[in-house]
Tab-separated table of C-alpha atoms and ligand atoms in Angstrom:
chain	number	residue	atom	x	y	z
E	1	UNK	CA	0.000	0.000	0.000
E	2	UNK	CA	1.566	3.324	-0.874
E	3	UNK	CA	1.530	6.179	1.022
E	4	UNK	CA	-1.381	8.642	0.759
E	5	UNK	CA	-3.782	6.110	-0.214
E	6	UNK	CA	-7.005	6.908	1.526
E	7	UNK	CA	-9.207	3.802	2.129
E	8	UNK	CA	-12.702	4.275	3.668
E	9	UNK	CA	-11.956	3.538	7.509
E	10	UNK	CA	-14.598	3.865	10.510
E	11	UNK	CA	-13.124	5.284	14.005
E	12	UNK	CA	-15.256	4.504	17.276
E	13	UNK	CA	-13.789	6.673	19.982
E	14	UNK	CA	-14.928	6.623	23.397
E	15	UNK	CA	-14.668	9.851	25.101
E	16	UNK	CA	-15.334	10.331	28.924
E	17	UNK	CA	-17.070	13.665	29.934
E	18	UNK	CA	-18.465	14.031	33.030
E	19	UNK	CA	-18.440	10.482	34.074
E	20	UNK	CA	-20.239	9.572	30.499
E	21	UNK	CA	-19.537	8.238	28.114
E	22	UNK	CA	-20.101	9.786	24.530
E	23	UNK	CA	-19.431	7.496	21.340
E	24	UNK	CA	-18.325	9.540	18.770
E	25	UNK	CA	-18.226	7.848	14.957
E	26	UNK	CA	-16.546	9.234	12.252
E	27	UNK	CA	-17.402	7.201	8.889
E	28	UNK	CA	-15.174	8.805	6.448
E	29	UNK	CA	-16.478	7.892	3.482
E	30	UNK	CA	-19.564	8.244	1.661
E	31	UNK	CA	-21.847	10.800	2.099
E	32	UNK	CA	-20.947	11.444	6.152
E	33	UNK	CA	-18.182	13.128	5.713
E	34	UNK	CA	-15.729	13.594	3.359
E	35	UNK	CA	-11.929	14.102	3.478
E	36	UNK	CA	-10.436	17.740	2.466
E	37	UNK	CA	-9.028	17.182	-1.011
E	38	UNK	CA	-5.135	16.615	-0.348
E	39	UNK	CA	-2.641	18.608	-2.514
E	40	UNK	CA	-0.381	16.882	-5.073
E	41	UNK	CA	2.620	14.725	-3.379
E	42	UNK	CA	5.801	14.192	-5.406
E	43	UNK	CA	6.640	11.652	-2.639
E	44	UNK	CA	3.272	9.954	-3.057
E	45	UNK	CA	4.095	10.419	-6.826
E	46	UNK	CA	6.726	8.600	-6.543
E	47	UNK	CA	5.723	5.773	-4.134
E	48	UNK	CA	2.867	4.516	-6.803
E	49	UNK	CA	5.290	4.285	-9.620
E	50	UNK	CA	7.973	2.414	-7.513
E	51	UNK	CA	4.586	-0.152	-6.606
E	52	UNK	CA	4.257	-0.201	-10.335
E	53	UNK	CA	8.324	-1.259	-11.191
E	54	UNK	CA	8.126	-3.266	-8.821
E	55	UNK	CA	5.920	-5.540	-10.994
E	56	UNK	CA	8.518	-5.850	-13.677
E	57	UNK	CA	8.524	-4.903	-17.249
E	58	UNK	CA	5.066	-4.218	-18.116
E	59	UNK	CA	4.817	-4.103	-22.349
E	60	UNK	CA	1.882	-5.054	-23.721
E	61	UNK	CA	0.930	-8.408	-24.037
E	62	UNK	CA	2.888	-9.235	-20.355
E	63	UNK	CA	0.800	-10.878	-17.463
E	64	UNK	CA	2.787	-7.709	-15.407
E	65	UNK	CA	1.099	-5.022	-17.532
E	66	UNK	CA	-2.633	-7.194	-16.483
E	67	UNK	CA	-1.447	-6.609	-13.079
E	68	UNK	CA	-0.939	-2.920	-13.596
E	69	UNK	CA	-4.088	-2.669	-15.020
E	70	UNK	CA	-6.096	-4.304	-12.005
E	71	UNK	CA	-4.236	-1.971	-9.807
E	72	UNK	CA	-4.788	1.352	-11.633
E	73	UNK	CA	-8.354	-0.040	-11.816
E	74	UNK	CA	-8.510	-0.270	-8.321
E	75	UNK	CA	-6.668	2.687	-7.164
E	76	UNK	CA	-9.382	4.851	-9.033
E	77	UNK	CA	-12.183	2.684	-7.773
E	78	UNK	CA	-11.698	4.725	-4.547
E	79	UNK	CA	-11.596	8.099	-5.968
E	80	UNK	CA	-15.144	8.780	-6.502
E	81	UNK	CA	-14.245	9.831	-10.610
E	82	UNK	CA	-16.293	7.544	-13.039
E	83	UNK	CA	-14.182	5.032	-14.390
E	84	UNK	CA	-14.299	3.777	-18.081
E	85	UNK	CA	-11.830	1.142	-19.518
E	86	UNK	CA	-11.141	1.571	-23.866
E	87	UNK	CA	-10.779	-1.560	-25.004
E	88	UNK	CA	-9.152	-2.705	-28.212
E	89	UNK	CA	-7.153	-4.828	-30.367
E	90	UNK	CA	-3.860	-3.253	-32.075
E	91	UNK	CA	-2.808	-4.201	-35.758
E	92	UNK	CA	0.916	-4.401	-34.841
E	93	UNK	CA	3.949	-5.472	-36.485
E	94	UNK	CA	4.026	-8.664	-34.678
E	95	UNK	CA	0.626	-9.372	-34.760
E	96	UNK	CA	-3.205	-8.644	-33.066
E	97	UNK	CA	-2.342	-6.943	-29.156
E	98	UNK	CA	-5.462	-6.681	-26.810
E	99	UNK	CA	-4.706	-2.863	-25.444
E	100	UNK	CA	-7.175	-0.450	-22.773
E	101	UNK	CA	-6.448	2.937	-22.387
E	102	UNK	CA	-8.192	3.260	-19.016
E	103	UNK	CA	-10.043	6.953	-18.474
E	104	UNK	CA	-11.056	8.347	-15.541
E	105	UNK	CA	-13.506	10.833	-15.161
E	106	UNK	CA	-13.789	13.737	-12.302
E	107	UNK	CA	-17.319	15.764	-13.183
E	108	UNK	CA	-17.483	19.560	-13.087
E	109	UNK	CA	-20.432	21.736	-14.506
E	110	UNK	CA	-19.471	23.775	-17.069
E	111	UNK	CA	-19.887	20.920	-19.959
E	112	UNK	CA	-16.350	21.400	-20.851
E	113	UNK	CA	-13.350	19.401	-20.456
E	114	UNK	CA	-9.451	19.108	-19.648
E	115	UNK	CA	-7.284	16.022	-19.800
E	116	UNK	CA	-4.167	14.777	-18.181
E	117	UNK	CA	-2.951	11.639	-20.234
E	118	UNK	CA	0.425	9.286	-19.838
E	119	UNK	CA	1.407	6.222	-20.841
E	120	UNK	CA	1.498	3.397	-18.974
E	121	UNK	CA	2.933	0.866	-20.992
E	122	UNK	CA	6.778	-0.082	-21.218
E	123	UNK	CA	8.904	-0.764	-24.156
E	124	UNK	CA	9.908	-4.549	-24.570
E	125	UNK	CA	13.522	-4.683	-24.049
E	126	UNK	CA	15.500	-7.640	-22.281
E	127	UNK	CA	15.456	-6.427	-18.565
E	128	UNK	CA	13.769	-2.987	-19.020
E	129	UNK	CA	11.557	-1.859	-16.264
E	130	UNK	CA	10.759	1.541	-17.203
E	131	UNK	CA	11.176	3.717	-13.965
E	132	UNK	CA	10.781	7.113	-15.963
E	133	UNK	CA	9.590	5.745	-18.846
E	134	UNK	CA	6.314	4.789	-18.100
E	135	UNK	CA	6.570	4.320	-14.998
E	136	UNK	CA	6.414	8.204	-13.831
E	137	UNK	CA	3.720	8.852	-15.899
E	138	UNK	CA	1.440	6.218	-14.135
E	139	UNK	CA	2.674	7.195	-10.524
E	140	UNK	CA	1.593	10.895	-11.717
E	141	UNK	CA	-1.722	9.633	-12.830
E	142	UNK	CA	-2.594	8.090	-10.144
E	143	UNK	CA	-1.486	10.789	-8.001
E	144	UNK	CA	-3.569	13.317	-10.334
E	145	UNK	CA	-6.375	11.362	-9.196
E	146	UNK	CA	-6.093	11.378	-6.137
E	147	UNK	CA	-5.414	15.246	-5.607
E	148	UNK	CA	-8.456	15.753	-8.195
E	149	UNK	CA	-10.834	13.353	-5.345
E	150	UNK	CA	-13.352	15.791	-4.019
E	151	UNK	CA	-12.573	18.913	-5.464
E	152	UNK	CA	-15.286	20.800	-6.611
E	153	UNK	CA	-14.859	21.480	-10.787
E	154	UNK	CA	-15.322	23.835	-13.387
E	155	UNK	CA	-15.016	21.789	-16.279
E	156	UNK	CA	-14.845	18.040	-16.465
E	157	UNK	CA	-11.124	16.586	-16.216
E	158	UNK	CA	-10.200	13.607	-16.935
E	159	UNK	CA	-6.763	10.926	-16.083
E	160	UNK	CA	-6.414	9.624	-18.948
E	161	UNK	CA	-4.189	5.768	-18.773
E	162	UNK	CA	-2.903	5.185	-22.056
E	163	UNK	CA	-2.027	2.178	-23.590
E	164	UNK	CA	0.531	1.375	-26.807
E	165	UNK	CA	3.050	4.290	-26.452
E	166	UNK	CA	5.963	2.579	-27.073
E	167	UNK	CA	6.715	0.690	-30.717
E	168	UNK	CA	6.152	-3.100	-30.273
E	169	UNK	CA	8.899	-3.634	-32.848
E	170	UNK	CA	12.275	-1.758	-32.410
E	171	UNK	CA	12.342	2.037	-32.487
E	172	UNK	CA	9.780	4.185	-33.261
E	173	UNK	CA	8.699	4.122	-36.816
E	174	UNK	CA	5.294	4.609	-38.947
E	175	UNK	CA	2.377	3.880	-37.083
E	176	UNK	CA	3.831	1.475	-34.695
E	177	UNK	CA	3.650	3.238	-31.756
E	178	UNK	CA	0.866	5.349	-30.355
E	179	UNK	CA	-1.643	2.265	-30.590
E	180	UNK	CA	-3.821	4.233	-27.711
E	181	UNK	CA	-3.975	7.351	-27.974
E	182	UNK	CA	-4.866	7.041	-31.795
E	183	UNK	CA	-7.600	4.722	-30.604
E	184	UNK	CA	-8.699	7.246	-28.255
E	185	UNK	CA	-8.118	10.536	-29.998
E	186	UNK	CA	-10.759	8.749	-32.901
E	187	UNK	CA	-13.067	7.691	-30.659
E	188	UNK	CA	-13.115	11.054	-29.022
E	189	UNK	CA	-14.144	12.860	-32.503
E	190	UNK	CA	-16.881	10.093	-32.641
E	191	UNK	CA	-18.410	10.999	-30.236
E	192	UNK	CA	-18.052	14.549	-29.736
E	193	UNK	CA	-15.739	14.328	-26.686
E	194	UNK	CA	-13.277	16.633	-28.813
E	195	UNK	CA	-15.236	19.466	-28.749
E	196	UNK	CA	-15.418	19.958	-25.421
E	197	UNK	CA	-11.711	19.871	-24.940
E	198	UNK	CA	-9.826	23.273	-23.189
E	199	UNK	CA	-6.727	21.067	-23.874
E	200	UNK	CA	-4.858	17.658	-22.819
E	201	UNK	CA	-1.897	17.860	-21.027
E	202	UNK	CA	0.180	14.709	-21.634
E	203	UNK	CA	3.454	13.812	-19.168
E	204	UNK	CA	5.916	11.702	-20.124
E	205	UNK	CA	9.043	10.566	-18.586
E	206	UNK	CA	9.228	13.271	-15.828
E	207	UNK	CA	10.308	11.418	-12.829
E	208	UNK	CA	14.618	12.140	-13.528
E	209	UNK	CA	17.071	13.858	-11.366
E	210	UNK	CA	17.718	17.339	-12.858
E	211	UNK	CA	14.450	17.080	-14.724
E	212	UNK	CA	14.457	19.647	-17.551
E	213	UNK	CA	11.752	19.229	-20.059
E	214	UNK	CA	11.842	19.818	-23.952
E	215	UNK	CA	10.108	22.783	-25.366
E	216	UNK	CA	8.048	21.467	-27.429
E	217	UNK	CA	7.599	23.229	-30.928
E	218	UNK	CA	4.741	20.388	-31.695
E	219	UNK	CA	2.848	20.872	-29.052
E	220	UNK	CA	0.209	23.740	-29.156
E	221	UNK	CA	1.981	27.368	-28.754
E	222	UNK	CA	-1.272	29.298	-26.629
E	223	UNK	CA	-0.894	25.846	-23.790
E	224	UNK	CA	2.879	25.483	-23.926
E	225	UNK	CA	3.010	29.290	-22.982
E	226	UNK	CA	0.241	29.033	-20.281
E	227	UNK	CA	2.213	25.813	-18.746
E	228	UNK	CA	5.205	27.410	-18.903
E	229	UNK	CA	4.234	30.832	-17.604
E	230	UNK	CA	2.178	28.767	-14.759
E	231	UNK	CA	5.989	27.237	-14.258
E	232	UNK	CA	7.976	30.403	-14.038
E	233	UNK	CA	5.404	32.150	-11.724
E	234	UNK	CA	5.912	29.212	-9.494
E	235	UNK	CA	9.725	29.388	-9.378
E	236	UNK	CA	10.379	26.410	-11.697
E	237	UNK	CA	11.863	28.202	-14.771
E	238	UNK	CA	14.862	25.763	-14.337
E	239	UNK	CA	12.911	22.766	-15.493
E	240	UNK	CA	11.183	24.721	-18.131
E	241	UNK	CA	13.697	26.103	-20.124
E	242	UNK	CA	12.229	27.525	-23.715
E	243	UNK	CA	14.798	25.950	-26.034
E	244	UNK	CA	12.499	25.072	-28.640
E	245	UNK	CA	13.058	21.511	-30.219
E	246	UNK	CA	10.247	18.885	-32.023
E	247	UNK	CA	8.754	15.809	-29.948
E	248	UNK	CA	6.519	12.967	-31.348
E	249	UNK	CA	4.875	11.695	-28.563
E	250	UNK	CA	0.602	10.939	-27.457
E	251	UNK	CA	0.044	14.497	-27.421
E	252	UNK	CA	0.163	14.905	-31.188
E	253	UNK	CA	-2.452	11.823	-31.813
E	254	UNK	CA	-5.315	14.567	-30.056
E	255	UNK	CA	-3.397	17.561	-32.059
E	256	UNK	CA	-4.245	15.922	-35.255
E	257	UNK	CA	-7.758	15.790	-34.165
E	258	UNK	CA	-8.275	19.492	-33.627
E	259	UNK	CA	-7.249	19.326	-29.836
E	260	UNK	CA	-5.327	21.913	-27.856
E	261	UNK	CA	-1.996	19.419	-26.450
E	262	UNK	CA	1.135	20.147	-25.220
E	263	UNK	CA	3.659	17.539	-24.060
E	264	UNK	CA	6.138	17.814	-20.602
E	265	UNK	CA	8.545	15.248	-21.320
E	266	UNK	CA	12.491	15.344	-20.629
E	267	UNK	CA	14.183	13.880	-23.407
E	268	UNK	CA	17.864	13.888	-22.134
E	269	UNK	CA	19.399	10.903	-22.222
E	270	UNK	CA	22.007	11.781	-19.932
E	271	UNK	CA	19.660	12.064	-17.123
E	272	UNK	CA	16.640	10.077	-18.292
E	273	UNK	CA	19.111	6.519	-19.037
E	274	UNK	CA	15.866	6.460	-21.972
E	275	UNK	CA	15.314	3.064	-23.625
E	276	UNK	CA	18.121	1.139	-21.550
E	277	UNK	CA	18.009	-1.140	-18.567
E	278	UNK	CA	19.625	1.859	-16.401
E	279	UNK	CA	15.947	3.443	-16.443
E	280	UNK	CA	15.656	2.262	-12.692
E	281	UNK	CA	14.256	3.919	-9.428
E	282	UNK	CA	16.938	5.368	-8.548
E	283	UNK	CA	17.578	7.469	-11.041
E	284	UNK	CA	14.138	9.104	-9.930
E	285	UNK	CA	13.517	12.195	-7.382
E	286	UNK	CA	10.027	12.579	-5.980
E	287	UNK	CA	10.786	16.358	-6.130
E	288	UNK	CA	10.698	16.308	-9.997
E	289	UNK	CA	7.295	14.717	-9.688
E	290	UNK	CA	6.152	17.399	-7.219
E	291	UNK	CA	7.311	19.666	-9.728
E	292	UNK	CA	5.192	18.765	-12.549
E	293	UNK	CA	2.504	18.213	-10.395
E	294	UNK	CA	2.001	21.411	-9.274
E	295	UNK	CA	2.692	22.640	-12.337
E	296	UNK	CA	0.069	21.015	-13.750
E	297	UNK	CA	-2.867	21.444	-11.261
E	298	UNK	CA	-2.307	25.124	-11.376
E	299	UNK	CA	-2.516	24.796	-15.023
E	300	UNK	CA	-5.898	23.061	-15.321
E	301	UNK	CA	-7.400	25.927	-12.666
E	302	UNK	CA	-5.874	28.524	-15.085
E	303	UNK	CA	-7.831	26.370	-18.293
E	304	UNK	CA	-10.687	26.246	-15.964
E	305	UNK	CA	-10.833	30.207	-16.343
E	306	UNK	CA	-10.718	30.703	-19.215
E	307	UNK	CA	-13.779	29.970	-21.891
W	401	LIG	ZN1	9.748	4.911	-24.345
């Protein structure tokens, strides 16, 4: 069990007064009473995606990337969000892959919507567990949903679990990689979820020591500037520098639809060990993920402003 997990717990406390007794009951979940909402915790951040490396390398296909699944499932099942798993079968390079993006859903009023989307898939290499690489972006999802739990909304946001990042066959190439978002960025136009997007914020490997993420000339100008303006006025120029450079990531999959994306990823190698067995826990800081996290919550209030 991680740290900041919040399961529904009932307290008797007997209190004497007067030579009585009074039994006081707190039930702290359902409609009784309900926690404050917590803020965002690097350190709990970071203790969810060290639960999920600890399961091994999760690609697709993998009975560890099942078990991730069942857990993500049942980390949101406590969040009060409506859950909703996307199921589907990829056309890869080495064949049919059952795949789920898994979205979850935290209700405001305004009929609009934000995202927050990651990958939580790994890339199949001999001994490759993914700490950064997939693994910070679940471990920020999961926190996401947690410091989203009770919060009263503006617009509709929603966690958004992708499946499929990674290229089942060697590097990146053609349209073997991004099996999920695709999948979910068409289903999305379908059915008129698109048009209700402010914008999608996707994270990817943001865990690393001296985290400094790639300005992202891909990603849409109007969001990059509001994250990284929400960045400087929180003191984290450092990890947002503005040295512009391209990405292909998730984000553009909802770009090409007609959404507003941008993408916080660090790309450096140096820090990030990306793609090689070195991409291990301890190359992570739970400060980086408070970073981002903050980042990004103040950025969907800011979204939540505007029309
Ligand atoms: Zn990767």
């Amino acid at each position: 069990m991680p740290t900041g997990v919040r399961m529904p717990f009932t307290e008797l406390k007997m209190k004497p007064i007067r030579g009585m007794f009074v039994v006081l009951c707190i039930v702290a979940s359902g409609s009784a009473l309900v926690a404050a909402p917590k803020d965002f915790s690097g350190a709990d951040a970071f203790a969810y995606t060290e639960r999920a490396v600890a399961l091994g390398p999760r690609p697709d296909g993998s009975s560890a990337i099942a078990k991730l699944r069942a857990t993500i499932k049942a980390q949101l099942a406590t969040r009060g969000c409506e859950v909703t798993g996307d199921s589907f079968t990829a056309q890869t390079p080495e064949g049919p892959i059952s795949m789920e993006n898994i979205i979850a859903k935290f209700p405001g009023k305004s009929g609009r919507a934000i995202v927050i989307s990651g990958h939580y898939d790994t890339k199949k290499l001999p001994g490759f567990v993914g700490a950064n690489d997939g693994g910070s972006s679940t471990g920020m999802l999961l926190e996401f949903a947690a410091a989203l739990q009770g919060r009263v909304r503006v617009d509709d946001v929603y966690v958004v679990f992708l499946d499929g990042e990674e290229a089942v066959r060697k590097e990146w190439a053609g349209t073997d990689n991004t099996y999920g978002s695709r999948h979910l960025a068409a289903k999305w136009l379908q059915d008129g979820t698109t048009r209700r997007i402010k914008g999608l914020i996707n994270v990817d490997m943001t865990g690393d020591k001296n985290l400094r993420l790639v300005y992202d000339d891909n990603s849409t100008p109007s969001l990059r500037k509001l994250v990284w303006d929400v960045a400087d006025s929180l003191g984290y120029s450092a990890a947002f520098p503005r040295q512009p450079t391209m990405m292909e990531d998730d984000h553009i999959s909802f770009i090409t639809a007609g959404v507003r994306a941008v993408d916080l990823i660090d790309f450096d190698s140096q820090s990030t060990f990306w793609h090689t067995p070195q991409d291990t826990m301890d190359k992570l800081d739970p400060h980086s993920f408070e970073i981002i996290g903050r980042v990004v919550m103040k950025s969907i209030e800011e979204l939540e402003q505007q029309k």
